[in-house]
CSV table of C-alpha atoms in Angstrom, one decimal:
chain,number,residue,atom,x,y,z
A,9,MET,CA,55.1,13.3,-40.0
A,10,GLY,CA,52.7,11.8,-42.5
A,11,ILE,CA,49.2,10.4,-41.8
A,12,TYR,CA,50.6,6.9,-42.5
A,13,ASP,CA,53.6,7.1,-40.2
A,14,THR,CA,53.8,4.1,-37.9
A,15,LYS,CA,55.7,4.4,-34.6
A,16,SER,CA,56.9,1.7,-32.2
A,17,ILE,CA,54.9,1.2,-29.1
A,18,ARG,CA,57.9,2.5,-27.2
A,19,ASP,CA,57.7,5.8,-28.9
A,20,ARG,CA,53.9,6.0,-28.3
A,21,LEU,CA,54.3,5.5,-24.6
A,22,GLN,CA,57.7,6.9,-23.6
A,23,GLY,CA,57.6,10.1,-21.6
A,24,ASN,CA,53.8,10.0,-21.1
A,25,SER,CA,53.1,9.4,-17.4
A,26,TYR,CA,49.4,8.5,-17.8
A,27,VAL,CA,47.7,7.2,-20.9
A,28,GLY,CA,45.3,5.3,-18.6
A,29,ARG,CA,44.0,1.9,-20.0
A,30,GLY,CA,45.1,0.8,-23.4
A,31,ILE,CA,44.4,-1.8,-26.1
A,32,VAL,CA,46.6,-2.7,-29.1
A,33,VAL,CA,45.4,-5.0,-31.9
A,34,GLY,CA,47.4,-5.9,-35.0
A,35,LYS,CA,49.2,-8.5,-37.0
A,36,THR,CA,52.8,-9.5,-36.7
A,37,ALA,CA,55.3,-8.4,-39.3
A,38,ASP,CA,55.7,-12.0,-40.8
A,39,ALA,CA,51.8,-12.1,-41.1
A,40,SER,CA,51.6,-15.3,-39.2
A,41,LYS,CA,49.8,-14.1,-36.0
A,42,ALA,CA,47.2,-11.8,-34.6
A,43,ALA,CA,48.4,-9.8,-31.6
A,44,ILE,CA,46.6,-8.1,-28.8
A,45,ALA,CA,47.6,-6.2,-25.6
A,46,TYR,CA,45.6,-4.9,-22.8
A,47,PHE,CA,47.1,-2.8,-20.0
A,48,ILE,CA,45.9,-0.8,-17.0
A,49,MET,CA,47.3,2.1,-15.1
A,50,GLY,CA,46.1,3.8,-12.0
A,51,ARG,CA,46.7,6.9,-9.9
A,52,SER,CA,44.4,6.2,-6.8
A,53,ALA,CA,45.0,3.5,-4.2
A,54,ASN,CA,41.8,1.8,-5.2
A,55,SER,CA,42.8,1.6,-8.9
A,56,ARG,CA,46.3,0.4,-8.0
A,57,ASN,CA,44.9,-2.4,-5.9
A,58,ARG,CA,44.5,-4.7,-8.8
A,59,VAL,CA,45.9,-7.6,-10.7
A,60,PHE,CA,45.0,-9.6,-13.8
A,61,ALA,CA,43.9,-13.2,-13.4
A,62,LEU,CA,43.2,-15.9,-15.8
A,63,ARG,CA,40.1,-18.0,-15.9
A,64,GLY,CA,40.5,-20.4,-18.7
A,65,ASP,CA,41.4,-18.3,-21.7
A,66,ASP,CA,39.6,-15.2,-20.3
A,67,VAL,CA,41.2,-12.4,-18.4
A,68,TYR,CA,39.7,-10.6,-15.4
A,69,THR,CA,40.8,-7.8,-13.1
A,70,GLU,CA,40.8,-8.7,-9.5
A,71,PRO,CA,41.6,-6.9,-6.3
A,72,PHE,CA,45.2,-7.6,-5.1
A,73,ASP,CA,44.2,-7.0,-1.5
A,74,PRO,CA,40.4,-7.6,-1.2
A,75,SER,CA,40.5,-6.1,2.3
A,76,LYS,CA,41.5,-2.7,0.8
A,77,LEU,CA,38.9,-2.8,-2.0
A,78,GLU,CA,36.6,0.3,-2.1
A,79,ASP,CA,34.4,0.7,-5.0
A,80,PRO,CA,34.6,-2.4,-7.4
A,81,SER,CA,32.0,-1.0,-10.0
A,82,LEU,CA,34.5,0.4,-12.4
A,83,ILE,CA,37.7,-1.5,-11.7
A,84,ILE,CA,36.7,-5.2,-11.5
A,85,TYR,CA,35.5,-6.8,-14.8
A,86,ALA,CA,36.3,-9.3,-17.5
A,87,ALA,CA,38.8,-7.7,-19.8
A,88,VAL,CA,39.4,-10.4,-22.4
A,89,ARG,CA,36.7,-12.9,-23.4
A,90,THR,CA,36.7,-15.5,-26.1
A,91,LEU,CA,33.3,-16.2,-27.9
A,92,GLY,CA,33.6,-18.9,-30.6
A,93,ASN,CA,35.8,-17.3,-33.4
A,94,GLN,CA,35.6,-14.0,-31.8
A,95,LEU,CA,37.8,-12.3,-29.2
A,96,ILE,CA,36.5,-9.3,-27.1
A,97,VAL,CA,38.9,-6.9,-25.3
A,98,THR,CA,37.7,-4.0,-23.3
A,99,ASN,CA,38.4,-1.7,-20.3
A,100,GLY,CA,35.2,-2.4,-18.5
A,101,ASP,CA,32.0,-4.5,-18.0
A,102,GLN,CA,31.0,-3.6,-21.6
A,103,THR,CA,32.9,-6.9,-22.4
A,104,ASP,CA,29.8,-8.7,-21.1
A,105,THR,CA,27.4,-6.4,-22.9
A,106,ILE,CA,29.2,-7.2,-26.2
A,107,ALA,CA,29.2,-10.9,-25.6
A,108,GLN,CA,25.5,-10.9,-24.8
A,109,HIS,CA,24.6,-9.0,-28.0
A,110,LEU,CA,26.9,-11.2,-30.2
A,111,ARG,CA,25.2,-14.4,-28.7
A,112,ALA,CA,21.8,-12.9,-29.7
A,113,GLY,CA,23.0,-12.3,-33.3
A,114,LYS,CA,23.5,-8.6,-32.9
A,115,SER,CA,26.5,-6.5,-33.7
A,116,PHE,CA,29.5,-5.0,-31.9
A,117,GLU,CA,28.0,-1.5,-32.7
A,118,GLN,CA,24.5,-2.4,-31.5
A,119,ALA,CA,25.9,-3.6,-28.2
A,120,LEU,CA,27.9,-0.4,-27.6
A,121,GLN,CA,24.9,1.8,-28.6
A,122,THR,CA,23.5,0.7,-25.2
A,123,ARG,CA,26.5,1.9,-23.2
A,124,ALA,CA,28.3,5.2,-22.5
A,125,PHE,CA,31.4,6.6,-20.9
A,126,GLU,CA,32.2,5.8,-17.3
A,127,PRO,CA,30.2,7.9,-14.7
A,128,ASP,CA,33.4,9.2,-13.0
A,129,ALA,CA,33.0,13.0,-13.3
A,130,PRO,CA,34.8,15.2,-14.0
A,131,ASN,CA,37.0,12.7,-16.0
A,132,PHE,CA,34.2,10.8,-17.7
A,133,THR,CA,36.6,8.0,-18.6
A,134,PRO,CA,36.0,6.7,-22.1
A,135,ARG,CA,35.1,3.0,-22.6
A,136,ILE,CA,37.4,1.4,-25.1
A,137,SER,CA,36.7,-1.9,-26.8
A,138,ALA,CA,38.0,-4.2,-29.5
A,139,LEU,CA,36.6,-7.2,-31.3
A,140,LEU,CA,38.6,-9.6,-33.4
A,141,ARG,CA,36.9,-12.1,-35.8
A,142,PHE,CA,38.8,-15.0,-37.0
A,143,GLU,CA,37.9,-16.9,-40.3
A,144,ASN,CA,39.5,-18.3,-43.4
A,145,GLY,CA,42.9,-18.3,-41.9
A,146,ASP,CA,42.9,-14.6,-41.2
A,147,PHE,CA,41.1,-12.1,-39.1
A,148,SER,CA,39.5,-8.6,-39.0
A,149,TYR,CA,39.1,-6.2,-36.2
A,150,LYS,CA,37.2,-3.2,-34.9
A,151,LEU,CA,38.1,-0.7,-32.2
A,152,SER,CA,35.5,1.5,-30.4
A,153,ILE,CA,35.6,4.4,-28.1
A,154,LEU,CA,32.7,5.9,-26.2
A,155,LYS,CA,33.4,9.3,-24.7
A,156,SER,CA,31.7,12.4,-23.4
A,157,ILE,CA,30.7,14.9,-26.0
A,158,ASP,CA,31.5,17.8,-23.7
A,159,ALA,CA,33.1,18.8,-20.4
A,160,GLU,CA,29.7,18.4,-18.7
A,161,GLY,CA,29.1,14.8,-19.6
A,162,SER,CA,25.8,15.8,-21.2
A,163,ASP,CA,25.8,13.0,-23.8
A,164,CYS,CA,27.9,10.3,-25.4
A,165,ALA,CA,29.8,10.3,-28.7
A,166,ARG,CA,30.5,6.8,-30.2
A,167,TYR,CA,33.2,6.0,-32.6
A,168,THR,CA,34.0,2.6,-34.3
A,169,PHE,CA,37.0,2.0,-36.5
A,170,SER,CA,37.2,-1.2,-38.6
A,171,TYR,CA,40.5,-2.6,-40.0
A,172,PRO,CA,41.8,-5.2,-42.3
A,173,PRO,CA,45.0,-6.8,-40.8
A,174,LYS,CA,48.2,-5.7,-42.5
A,175,PRO,CA,51.6,-7.2,-41.6
A,176,GLY,CA,53.5,-5.3,-38.9
A,177,LEU,CA,50.7,-2.9,-38.4
A,178,GLY,CA,48.8,-2.4,-35.2
A,179,HIS,CA,46.3,0.2,-33.8
A,180,PHE,CA,46.6,1.6,-30.3
A,181,LEU,CA,43.6,3.0,-28.4
A,182,HIS,CA,43.9,4.4,-24.9
A,183,THR,CA,41.7,6.3,-22.6
A,184,TYR,CA,43.6,9.4,-22.0
A,185,VAL,CA,45.9,11.8,-23.8
A,186,ARG,CA,48.1,12.5,-20.8
A,187,ASP,CA,47.7,13.2,-17.1
A,188,GLY,CA,45.7,16.1,-15.9
A,189,SER,CA,42.9,17.4,-13.8
A,190,PRO,CA,40.5,16.6,-15.2
A,191,ILE,CA,42.3,14.0,-17.3
A,192,PRO,CA,41.9,14.7,-21.0
A,193,SER,CA,40.1,12.0,-23.0
A,194,PHE,CA,41.8,10.3,-26.0
A,195,GLN,CA,41.4,12.2,-29.3
A,196,GLY,CA,41.3,11.2,-32.9
A,197,GLU,CA,41.8,7.8,-34.6
A,198,PRO,CA,43.6,4.9,-32.9
A,199,GLU,CA,47.3,5.4,-33.3
A,200,ARG,CA,49.3,3.3,-35.8
A,201,THR,CA,51.9,1.3,-34.1
A,202,GLU,CA,54.4,-1.6,-35.0
A,203,ILE,CA,53.8,-5.2,-34.2
A,204,PRO,CA,56.9,-7.3,-33.9
A,205,ASN,CA,57.1,-11.0,-34.5
A,206,SER,CA,58.0,-11.9,-31.0
A,207,ILE,CA,55.5,-11.8,-28.2
A,208,ASP,CA,58.3,-11.2,-25.8
A,209,ASP,CA,59.6,-8.2,-27.6
A,210,PHE,CA,56.1,-6.9,-27.9
A,211,THR,CA,55.4,-7.4,-24.1
A,212,ARG,CA,58.8,-6.0,-23.0
A,213,GLU,CA,58.4,-2.9,-25.1
A,214,ILE,CA,55.0,-2.0,-23.6
A,215,TRP,CA,55.8,-2.9,-20.0
A,216,GLU,CA,59.2,-1.1,-19.9
A,217,ASN,CA,57.7,2.1,-21.4
A,218,LEU,CA,54.7,2.4,-19.3
A,219,ASP,CA,55.2,4.9,-16.5
A,220,GLU,CA,56.8,3.1,-13.6
A,221,SER,CA,54.7,4.9,-10.9
A,222,ASN,CA,51.3,4.3,-12.5
A,223,LYS,CA,51.5,1.0,-14.4
A,224,ILE,CA,49.6,-1.9,-12.9
A,225,SER,CA,49.1,-4.9,-15.2
A,226,LEU,CA,49.7,-6.0,-18.8
A,227,TYR,CA,48.3,-9.0,-20.8
A,228,THR,CA,49.5,-9.9,-24.3
A,229,ARG,CA,48.4,-12.7,-26.6
A,230,TYR,CA,49.5,-13.9,-30.0
A,231,ILE,CA,47.2,-16.2,-32.0
A,232,ASP,CA,48.6,-18.3,-34.8
A,233,LEU,CA,46.4,-17.8,-37.9
A,234,LYS,CA,47.1,-21.2,-39.3
A,235,THR,CA,46.7,-23.4,-36.3
A,236,GLY,CA,44.6,-21.3,-33.9
A,237,GLY,CA,47.2,-21.9,-31.2
A,238,MET,CA,48.0,-19.1,-28.9
A,239,GLU,CA,50.7,-17.9,-26.4
A,240,TYR,CA,50.3,-15.2,-23.8
A,241,ARG,CA,52.3,-13.1,-21.3
A,242,LEU,CA,50.7,-11.7,-18.2
A,243,ILE,CA,52.6,-9.2,-15.8
A,244,ASN,CA,51.2,-7.9,-12.6
A,245,LYS,CA,53.3,-5.2,-10.8
A,246,ASN,CA,51.7,-6.0,-7.5
A,247,SER,CA,52.5,-9.8,-7.5
A,248,GLU,CA,55.8,-9.2,-9.4
A,249,ARG,CA,55.4,-12.3,-11.5
A,250,SER,CA,54.6,-13.2,-15.0
A,251,LEU,CA,52.9,-16.2,-16.7
A,252,PRO,CA,53.6,-18.6,-18.1
């Protein structure tokens, strides 16, 4: 396999019981749309007690059964937020940190310099984030991961990857390599993956290849680069329904 080999999202997910939370960003094969996906998985009852909910164009995680909610600090947050011509996608409350810094004229990297991995020893779950910027009929995007530098969680290593959009190419960043105890954090660069023209094909390929026992919710969005119009799909395993 060469360094530029690009796999389908099916091949990236199939047979891996636990990749954790994941972000995919890229451009459709016909070069007409930007594409994003965000999904969550969970092993504990508290993690599995979640759904995605829309508030305008933004996406939040919410408890499915509020009476069973234990610790909301790491599982309830804004996952997707629109800010002018920018779109933020993350796996935690760093969404709001990024938005606050961008409003103040600061950068994605400056925002994440103030944050670190999650304090959930011994896993030290990485914080993963994406920023898309739309202008001149196209877009650019960045992906970031904040992860523990060692098994003790003594300090944080911060990595940012910047990409020009290429037709049919996406990048996939997820929190874990696979299941384990402790769970091993993602390693290396975001994975190259294919972005189809159809949002339904994209959504189906992700959802059907996430581990059935551990998958919780999925949100996908395609943004038309000429008109700015968008379409989305939202699937919650708990409520067993999709939107629209």
